[in-house]
XYZ file of N, CA and C in Angstrom:
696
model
N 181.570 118.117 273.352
C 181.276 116.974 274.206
C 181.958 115.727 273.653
N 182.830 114.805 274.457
C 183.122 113.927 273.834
C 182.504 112.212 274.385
N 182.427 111.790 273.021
C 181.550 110.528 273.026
C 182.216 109.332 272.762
N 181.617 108.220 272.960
C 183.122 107.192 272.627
C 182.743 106.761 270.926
N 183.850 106.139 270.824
C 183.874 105.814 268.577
C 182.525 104.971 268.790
N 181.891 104.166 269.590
C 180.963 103.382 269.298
C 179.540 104.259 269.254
N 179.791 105.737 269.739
C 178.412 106.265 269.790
C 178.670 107.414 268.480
N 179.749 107.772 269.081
C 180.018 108.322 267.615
C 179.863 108.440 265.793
N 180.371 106.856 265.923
C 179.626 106.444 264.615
C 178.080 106.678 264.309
N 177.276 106.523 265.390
C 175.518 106.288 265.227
C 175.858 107.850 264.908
N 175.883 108.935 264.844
C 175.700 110.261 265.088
C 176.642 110.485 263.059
N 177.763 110.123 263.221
C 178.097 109.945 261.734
C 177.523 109.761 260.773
N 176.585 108.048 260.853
C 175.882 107.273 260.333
C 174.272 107.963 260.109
N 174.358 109.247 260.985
C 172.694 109.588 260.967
C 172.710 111.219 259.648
N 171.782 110.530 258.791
C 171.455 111.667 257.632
C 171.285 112.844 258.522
N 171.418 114.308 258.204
C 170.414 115.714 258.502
C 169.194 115.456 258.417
N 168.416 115.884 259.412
C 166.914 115.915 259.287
C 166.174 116.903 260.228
N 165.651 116.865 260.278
C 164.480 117.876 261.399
C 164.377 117.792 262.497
N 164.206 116.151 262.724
C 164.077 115.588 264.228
C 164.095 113.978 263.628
N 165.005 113.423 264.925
C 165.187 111.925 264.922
C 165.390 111.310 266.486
N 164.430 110.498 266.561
C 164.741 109.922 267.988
C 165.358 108.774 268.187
N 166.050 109.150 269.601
C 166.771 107.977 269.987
C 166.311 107.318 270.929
N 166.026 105.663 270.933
C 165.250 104.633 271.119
C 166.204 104.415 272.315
N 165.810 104.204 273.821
C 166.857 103.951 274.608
C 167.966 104.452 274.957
N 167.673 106.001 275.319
C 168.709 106.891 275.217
C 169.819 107.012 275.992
N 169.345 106.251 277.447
C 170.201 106.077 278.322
C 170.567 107.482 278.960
N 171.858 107.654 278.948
C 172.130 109.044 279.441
C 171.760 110.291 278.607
N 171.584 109.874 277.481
C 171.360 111.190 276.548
C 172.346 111.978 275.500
N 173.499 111.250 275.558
C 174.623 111.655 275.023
C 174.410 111.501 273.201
N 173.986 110.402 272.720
C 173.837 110.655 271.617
C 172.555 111.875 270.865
N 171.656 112.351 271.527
C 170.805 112.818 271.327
C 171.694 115.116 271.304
N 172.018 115.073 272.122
C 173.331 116.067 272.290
C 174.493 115.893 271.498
N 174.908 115.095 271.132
C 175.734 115.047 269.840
C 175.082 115.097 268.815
N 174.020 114.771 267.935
C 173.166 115.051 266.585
C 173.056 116.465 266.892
N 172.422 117.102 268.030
C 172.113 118.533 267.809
C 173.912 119.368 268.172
N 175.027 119.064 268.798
C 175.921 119.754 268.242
C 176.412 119.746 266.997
N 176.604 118.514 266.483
C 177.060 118.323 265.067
C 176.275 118.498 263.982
N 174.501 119.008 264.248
C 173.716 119.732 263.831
C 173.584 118.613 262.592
N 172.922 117.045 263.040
C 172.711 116.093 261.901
C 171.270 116.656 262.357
N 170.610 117.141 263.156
C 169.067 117.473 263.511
C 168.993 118.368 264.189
N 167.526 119.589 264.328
C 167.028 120.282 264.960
C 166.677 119.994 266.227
N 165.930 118.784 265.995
C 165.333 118.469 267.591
C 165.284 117.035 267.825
N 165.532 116.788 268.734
C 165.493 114.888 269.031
C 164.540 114.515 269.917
N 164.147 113.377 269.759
C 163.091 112.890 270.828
C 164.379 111.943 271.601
N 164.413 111.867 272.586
C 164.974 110.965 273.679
C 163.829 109.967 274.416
N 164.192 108.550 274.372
C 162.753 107.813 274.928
C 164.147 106.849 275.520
N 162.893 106.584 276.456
C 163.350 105.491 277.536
C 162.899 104.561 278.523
N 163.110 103.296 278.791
C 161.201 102.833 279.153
C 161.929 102.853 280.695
N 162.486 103.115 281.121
C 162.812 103.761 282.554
C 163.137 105.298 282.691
N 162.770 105.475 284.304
C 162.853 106.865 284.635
C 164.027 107.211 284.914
N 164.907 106.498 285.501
C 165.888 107.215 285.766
C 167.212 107.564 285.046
N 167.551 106.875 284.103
C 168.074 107.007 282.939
C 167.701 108.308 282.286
N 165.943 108.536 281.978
C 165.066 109.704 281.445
C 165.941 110.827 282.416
N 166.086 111.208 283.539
C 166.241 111.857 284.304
C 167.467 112.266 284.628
N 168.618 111.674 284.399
C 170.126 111.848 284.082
C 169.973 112.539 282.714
N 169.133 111.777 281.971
C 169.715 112.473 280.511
C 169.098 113.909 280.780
N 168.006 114.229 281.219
C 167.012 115.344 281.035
C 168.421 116.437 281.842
N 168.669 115.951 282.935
C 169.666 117.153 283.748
C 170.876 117.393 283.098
N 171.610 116.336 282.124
C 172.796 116.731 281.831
C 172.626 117.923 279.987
N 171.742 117.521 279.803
C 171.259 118.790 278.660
C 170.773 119.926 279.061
N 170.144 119.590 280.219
C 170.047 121.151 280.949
C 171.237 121.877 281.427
N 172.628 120.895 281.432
C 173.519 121.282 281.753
C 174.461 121.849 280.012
N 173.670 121.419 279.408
C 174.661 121.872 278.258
C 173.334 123.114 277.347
N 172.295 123.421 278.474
C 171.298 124.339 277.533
C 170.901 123.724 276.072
N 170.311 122.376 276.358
C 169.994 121.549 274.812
C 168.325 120.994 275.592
N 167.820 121.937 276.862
C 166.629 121.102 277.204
C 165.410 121.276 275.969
N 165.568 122.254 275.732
C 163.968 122.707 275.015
C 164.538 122.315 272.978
N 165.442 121.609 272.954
C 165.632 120.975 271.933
C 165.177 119.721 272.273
N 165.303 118.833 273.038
C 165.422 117.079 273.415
C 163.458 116.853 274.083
N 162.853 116.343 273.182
C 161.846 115.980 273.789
C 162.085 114.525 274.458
N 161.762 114.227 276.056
C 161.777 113.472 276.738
C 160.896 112.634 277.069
N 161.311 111.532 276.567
C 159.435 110.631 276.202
C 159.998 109.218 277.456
N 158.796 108.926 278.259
C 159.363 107.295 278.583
C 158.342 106.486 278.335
N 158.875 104.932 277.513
C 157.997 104.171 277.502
C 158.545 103.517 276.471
N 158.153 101.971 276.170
C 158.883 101.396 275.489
C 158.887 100.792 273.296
N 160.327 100.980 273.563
C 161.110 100.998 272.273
C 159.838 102.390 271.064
N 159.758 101.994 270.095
C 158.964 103.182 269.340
C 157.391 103.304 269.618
N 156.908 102.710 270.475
C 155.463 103.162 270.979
C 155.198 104.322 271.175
N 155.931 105.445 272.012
C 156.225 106.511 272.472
C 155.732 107.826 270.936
N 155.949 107.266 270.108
C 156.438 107.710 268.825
C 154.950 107.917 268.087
N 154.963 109.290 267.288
C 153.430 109.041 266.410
C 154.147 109.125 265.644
N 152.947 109.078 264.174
C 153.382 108.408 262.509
C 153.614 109.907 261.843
N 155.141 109.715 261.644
C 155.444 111.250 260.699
C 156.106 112.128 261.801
N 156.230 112.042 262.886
C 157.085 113.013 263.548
C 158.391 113.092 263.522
N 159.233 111.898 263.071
C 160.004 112.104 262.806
C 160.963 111.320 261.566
N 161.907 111.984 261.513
C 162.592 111.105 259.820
C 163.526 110.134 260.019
N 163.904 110.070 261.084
C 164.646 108.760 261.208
C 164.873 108.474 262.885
N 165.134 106.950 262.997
C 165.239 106.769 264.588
C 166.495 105.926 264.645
N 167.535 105.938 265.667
C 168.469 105.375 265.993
C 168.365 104.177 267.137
N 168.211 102.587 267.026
C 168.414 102.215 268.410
C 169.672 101.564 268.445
N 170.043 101.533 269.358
C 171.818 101.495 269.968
C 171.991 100.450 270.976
N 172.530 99.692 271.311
C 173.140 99.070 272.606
C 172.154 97.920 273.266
N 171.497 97.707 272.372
C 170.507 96.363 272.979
C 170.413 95.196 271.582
N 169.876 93.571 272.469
C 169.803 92.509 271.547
C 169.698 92.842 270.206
N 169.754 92.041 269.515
C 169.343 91.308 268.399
C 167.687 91.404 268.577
N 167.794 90.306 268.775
C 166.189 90.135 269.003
C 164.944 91.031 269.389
N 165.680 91.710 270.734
C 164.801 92.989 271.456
C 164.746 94.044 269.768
N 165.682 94.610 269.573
C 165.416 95.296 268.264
C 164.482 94.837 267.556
N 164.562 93.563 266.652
C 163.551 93.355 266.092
C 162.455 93.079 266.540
N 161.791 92.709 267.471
C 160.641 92.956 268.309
C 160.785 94.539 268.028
N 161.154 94.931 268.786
C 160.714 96.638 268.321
C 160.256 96.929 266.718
N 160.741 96.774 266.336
C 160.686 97.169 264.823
C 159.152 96.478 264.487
N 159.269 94.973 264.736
C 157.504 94.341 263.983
C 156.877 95.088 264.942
N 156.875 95.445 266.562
C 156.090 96.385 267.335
C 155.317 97.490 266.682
N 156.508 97.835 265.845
C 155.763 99.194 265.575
C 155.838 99.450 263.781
N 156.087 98.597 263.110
C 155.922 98.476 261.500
C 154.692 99.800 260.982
N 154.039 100.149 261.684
C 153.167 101.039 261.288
C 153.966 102.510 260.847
N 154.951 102.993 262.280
C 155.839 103.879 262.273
C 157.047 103.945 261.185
N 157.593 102.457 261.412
C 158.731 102.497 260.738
C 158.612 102.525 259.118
N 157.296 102.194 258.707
C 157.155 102.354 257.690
C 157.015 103.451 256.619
N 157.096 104.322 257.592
C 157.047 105.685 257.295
C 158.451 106.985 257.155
N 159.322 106.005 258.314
C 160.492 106.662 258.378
C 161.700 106.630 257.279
N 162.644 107.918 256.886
C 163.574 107.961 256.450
C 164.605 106.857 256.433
N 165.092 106.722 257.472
C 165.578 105.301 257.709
C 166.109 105.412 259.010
N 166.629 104.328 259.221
C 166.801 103.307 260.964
C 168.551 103.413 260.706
N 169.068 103.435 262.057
C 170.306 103.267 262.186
C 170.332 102.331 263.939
N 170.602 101.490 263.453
C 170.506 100.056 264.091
C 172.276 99.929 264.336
N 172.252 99.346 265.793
C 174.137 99.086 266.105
C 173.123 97.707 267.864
N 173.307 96.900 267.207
C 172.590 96.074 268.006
C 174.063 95.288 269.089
N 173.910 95.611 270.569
C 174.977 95.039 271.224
C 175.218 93.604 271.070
N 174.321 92.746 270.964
C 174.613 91.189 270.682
C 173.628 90.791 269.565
N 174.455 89.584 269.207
C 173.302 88.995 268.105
C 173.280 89.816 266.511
N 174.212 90.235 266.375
C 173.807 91.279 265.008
C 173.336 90.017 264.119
N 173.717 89.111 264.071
C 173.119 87.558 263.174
C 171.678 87.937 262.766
N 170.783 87.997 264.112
C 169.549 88.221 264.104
C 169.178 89.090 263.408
N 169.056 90.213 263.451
C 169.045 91.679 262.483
C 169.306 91.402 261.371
N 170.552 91.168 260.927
C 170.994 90.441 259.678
C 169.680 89.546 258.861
N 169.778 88.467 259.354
C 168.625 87.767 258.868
C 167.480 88.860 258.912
N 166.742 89.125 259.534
C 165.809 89.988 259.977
C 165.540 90.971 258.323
N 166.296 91.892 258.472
C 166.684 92.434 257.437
C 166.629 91.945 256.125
N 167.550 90.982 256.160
C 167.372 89.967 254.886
C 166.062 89.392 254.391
N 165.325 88.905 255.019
C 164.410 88.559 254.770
C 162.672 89.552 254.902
N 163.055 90.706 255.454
C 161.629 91.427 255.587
C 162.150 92.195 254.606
N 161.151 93.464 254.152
C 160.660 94.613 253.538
C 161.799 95.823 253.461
N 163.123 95.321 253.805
C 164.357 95.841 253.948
C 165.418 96.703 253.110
N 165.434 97.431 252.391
C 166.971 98.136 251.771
C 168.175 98.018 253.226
N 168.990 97.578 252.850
C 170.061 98.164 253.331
C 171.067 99.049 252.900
N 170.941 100.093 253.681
C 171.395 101.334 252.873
C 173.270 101.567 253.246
N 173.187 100.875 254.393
C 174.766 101.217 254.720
C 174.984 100.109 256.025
N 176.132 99.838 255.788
C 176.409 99.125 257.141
C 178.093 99.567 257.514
N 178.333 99.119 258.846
C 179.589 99.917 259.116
C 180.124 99.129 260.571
N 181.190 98.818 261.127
C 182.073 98.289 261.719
C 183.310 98.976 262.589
N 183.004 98.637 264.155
C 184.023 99.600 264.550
C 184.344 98.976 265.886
N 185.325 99.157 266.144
C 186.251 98.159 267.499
C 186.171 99.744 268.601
N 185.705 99.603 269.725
C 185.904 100.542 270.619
C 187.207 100.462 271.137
N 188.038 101.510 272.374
C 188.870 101.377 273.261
C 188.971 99.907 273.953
N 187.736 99.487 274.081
C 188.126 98.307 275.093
C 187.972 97.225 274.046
N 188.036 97.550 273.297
C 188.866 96.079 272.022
C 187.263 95.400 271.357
N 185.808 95.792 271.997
C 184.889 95.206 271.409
C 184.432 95.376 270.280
N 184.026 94.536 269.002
C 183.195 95.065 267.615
C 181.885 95.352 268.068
N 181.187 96.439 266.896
C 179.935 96.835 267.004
C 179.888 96.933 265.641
N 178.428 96.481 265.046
C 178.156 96.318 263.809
C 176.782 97.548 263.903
N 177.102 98.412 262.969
C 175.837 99.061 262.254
C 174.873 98.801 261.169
N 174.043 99.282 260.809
C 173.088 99.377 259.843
C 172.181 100.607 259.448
N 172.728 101.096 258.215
C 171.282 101.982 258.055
C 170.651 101.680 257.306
N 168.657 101.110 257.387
C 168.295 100.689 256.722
C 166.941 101.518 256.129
N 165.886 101.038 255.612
C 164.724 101.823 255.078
C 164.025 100.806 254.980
N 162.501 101.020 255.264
C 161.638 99.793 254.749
C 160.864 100.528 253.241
N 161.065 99.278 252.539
C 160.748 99.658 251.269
C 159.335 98.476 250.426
N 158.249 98.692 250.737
C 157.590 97.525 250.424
C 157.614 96.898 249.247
N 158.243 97.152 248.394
C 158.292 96.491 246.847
C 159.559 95.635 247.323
N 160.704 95.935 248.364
C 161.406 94.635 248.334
C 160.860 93.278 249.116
N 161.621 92.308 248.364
C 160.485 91.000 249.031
C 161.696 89.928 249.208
N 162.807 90.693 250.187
C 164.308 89.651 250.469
C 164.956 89.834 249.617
N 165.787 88.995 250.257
C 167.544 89.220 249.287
C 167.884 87.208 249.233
N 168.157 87.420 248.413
C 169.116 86.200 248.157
C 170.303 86.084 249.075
N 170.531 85.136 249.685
C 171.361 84.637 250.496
C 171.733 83.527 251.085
N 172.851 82.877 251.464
C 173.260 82.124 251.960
C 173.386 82.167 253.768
N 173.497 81.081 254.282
C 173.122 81.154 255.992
C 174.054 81.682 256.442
N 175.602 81.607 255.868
C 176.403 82.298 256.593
C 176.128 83.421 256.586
N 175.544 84.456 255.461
C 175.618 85.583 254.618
C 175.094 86.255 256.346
N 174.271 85.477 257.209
C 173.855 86.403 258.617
C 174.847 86.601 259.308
N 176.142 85.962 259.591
C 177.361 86.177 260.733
C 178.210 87.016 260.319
N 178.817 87.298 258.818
C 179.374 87.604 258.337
C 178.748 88.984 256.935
N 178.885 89.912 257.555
C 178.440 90.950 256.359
C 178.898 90.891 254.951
N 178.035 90.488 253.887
C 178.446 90.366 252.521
C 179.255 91.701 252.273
N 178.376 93.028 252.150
C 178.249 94.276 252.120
C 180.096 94.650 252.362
N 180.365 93.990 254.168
C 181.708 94.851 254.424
C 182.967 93.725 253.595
N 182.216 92.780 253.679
C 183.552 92.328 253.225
C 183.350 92.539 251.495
N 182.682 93.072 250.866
C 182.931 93.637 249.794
C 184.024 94.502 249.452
N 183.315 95.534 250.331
C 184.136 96.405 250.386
C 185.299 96.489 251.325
N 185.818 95.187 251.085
C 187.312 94.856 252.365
C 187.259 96.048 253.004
N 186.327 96.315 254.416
C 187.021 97.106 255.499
C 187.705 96.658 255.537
N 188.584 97.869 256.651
C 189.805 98.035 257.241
C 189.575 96.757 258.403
N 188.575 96.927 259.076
C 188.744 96.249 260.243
C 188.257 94.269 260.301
N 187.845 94.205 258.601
C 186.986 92.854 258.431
C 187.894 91.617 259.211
N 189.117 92.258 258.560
C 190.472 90.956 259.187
C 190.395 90.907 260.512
N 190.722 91.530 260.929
C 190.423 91.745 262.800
C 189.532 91.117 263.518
N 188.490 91.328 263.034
C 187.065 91.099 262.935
C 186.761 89.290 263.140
N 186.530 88.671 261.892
C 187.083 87.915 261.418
C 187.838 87.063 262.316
N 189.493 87.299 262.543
C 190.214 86.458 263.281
C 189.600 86.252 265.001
N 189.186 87.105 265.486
C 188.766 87.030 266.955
C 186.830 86.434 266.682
N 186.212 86.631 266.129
C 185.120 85.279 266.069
C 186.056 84.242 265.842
N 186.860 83.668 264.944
C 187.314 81.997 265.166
C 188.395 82.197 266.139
N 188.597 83.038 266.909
C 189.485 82.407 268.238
C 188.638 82.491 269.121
N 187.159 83.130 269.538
C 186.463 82.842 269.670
C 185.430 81.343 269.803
N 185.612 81.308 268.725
C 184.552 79.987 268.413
C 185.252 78.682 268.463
N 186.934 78.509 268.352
C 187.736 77.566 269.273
C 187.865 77.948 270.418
N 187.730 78.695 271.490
C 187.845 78.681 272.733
C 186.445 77.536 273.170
N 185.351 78.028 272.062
C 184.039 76.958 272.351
C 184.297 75.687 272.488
N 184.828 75.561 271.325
C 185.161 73.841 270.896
C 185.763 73.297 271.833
N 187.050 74.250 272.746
C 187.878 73.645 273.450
C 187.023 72.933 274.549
N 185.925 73.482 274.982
C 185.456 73.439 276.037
C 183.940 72.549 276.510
N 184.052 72.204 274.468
C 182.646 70.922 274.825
C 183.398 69.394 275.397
N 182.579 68.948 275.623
C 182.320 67.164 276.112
C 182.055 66.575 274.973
N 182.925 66.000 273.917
C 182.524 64.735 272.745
C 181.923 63.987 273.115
N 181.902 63.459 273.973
C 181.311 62.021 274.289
C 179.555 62.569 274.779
N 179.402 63.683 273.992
C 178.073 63.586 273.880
C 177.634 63.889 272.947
N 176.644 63.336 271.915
C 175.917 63.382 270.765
C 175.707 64.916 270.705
N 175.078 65.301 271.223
C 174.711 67.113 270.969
C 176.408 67.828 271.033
N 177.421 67.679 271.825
C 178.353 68.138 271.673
C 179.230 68.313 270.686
N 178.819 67.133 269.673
C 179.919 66.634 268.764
C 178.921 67.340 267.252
N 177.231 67.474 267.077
C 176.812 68.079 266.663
C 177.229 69.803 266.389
N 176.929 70.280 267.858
C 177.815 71.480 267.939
C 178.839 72.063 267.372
N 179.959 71.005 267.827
C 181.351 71.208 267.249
C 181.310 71.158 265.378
N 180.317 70.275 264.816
C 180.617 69.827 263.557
C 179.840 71.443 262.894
N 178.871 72.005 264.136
C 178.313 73.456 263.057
C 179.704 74.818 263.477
N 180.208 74.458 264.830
C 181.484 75.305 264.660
C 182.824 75.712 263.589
N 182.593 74.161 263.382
C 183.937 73.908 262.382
C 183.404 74.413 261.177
N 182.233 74.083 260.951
C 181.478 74.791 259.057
C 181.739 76.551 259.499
N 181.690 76.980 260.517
C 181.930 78.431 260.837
C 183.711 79.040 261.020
N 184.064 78.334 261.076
C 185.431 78.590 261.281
C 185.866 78.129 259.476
N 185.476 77.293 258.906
C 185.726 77.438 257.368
C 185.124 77.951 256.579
N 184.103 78.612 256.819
C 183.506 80.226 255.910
C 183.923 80.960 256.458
N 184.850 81.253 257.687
C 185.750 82.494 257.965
C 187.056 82.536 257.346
N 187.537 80.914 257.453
C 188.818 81.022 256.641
C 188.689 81.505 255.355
N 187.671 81.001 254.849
C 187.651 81.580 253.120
C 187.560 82.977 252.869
N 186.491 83.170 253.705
C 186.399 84.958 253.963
C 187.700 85.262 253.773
N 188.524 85.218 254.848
C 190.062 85.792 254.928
C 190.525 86.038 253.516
N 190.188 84.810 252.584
C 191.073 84.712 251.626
C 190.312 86.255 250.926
N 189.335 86.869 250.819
C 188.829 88.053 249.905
C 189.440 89.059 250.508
N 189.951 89.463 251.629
C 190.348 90.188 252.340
C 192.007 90.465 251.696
């Protein structure tokens, strides 16, 4: 079955285990890739709509993966009891919505192997999030699809003896972690947020107090990217 590099990775990124569910499964495709590439036995598929539930449910019946994929609807890890499974993947939604999920259900997650988090907007949020709660970060990872967009991962663990990380404010826009380890793609990365974040500038009104505010927190962002560059 083929999947695109952005779902792909989550399925890479996910340890072997027994059973791991995927939070918002949508069509179902990542849940059918863990059990071909045999990172798990059995997956829970959840979804707080039906019809999504219902595409995914028919197209595994189409690949004979039904009585592997338990089909749950209802929202983010509620669906979920404590210990059923060792790790959960959510994929393709906010910043924010994620972490709401996560304090939602801290009872669950506290229990799990670990989380593999690829949040469509806002990874900032998570970032911080992370940074500052009960967090290991165990891996993080970076990847440009076909149609030219970044997606930022995370695999994390809640660990209650940690109590934050030391950090700086940029340390949320910009992954300490990858640009450690100069990915391949950090430069890339990198240059399209500040052509990005001057297309902003181009487009405020100075002659207004909040505008010129704005611009002065853009420009502090566009010179912790330049420096970045320079580790790269």
């Amino acid at each position: 079955m083929k999947i695109s590099k952005r779902l792909e990775k989550l399925v890479e990124m996910t340890p072997k285990s027994e059973c791991v569910a995927d939070i918002g499964t949508d069509h179902g495709y990542v849940p059918m890739a863990l059990l071909e590439y045999k990172k798990a036995t059995r997956v829970i598929a959840t979804d707080i709509n039906r019809k999504p539930l219902e595409k995914a449910m028919s197209l595994a019946d189409s690949y004979n993966l039904t009585g592997k994929i338990d089909f749950r609807q209802g929202p983010g890890l509620t669906v979920l009891k404590n210990g059923e499974v060792q790790g959960v993947i959510i994929a393709g939604m906010g910043g924010e919505l994620i972490k709401d999920m996560i304090e939602i259900s801290l009872d669950i997650v506290k229990r799990l192997e670990f989380l593999i988090l690829q949040p469509a907007q806002n990874p900032e949020v998570i970032r911080e999030y992370l940074y500052d709660k009960n967090f290991t970060i165990l891996a993080e990872e970076l990847v440009r699809e076909d149609d030219w967009r970044f997606y930022e991962y995370f695999r994390v663990v809640y660990d209650e003896e940690i109590r934050g990380f030391s950090h700086q404010p940029m340390d949320f826009i910009l992954s300490p972690l990858l640009l450690r380890r100069h990915h391949p793609l950090m430069r890339e990365y990198i240059t399209e947020k500040m052509r990005e974040i001057q297309l902003i500038r181009s487009k405020l009104d100075l002659s207004y107090a909040s505008s010129r505010i704005k611009d002065r927190d853009l420009e502090s962002k566009i010179v912790h990217f330049q420096e970045a560059l320079k580790w790269l």
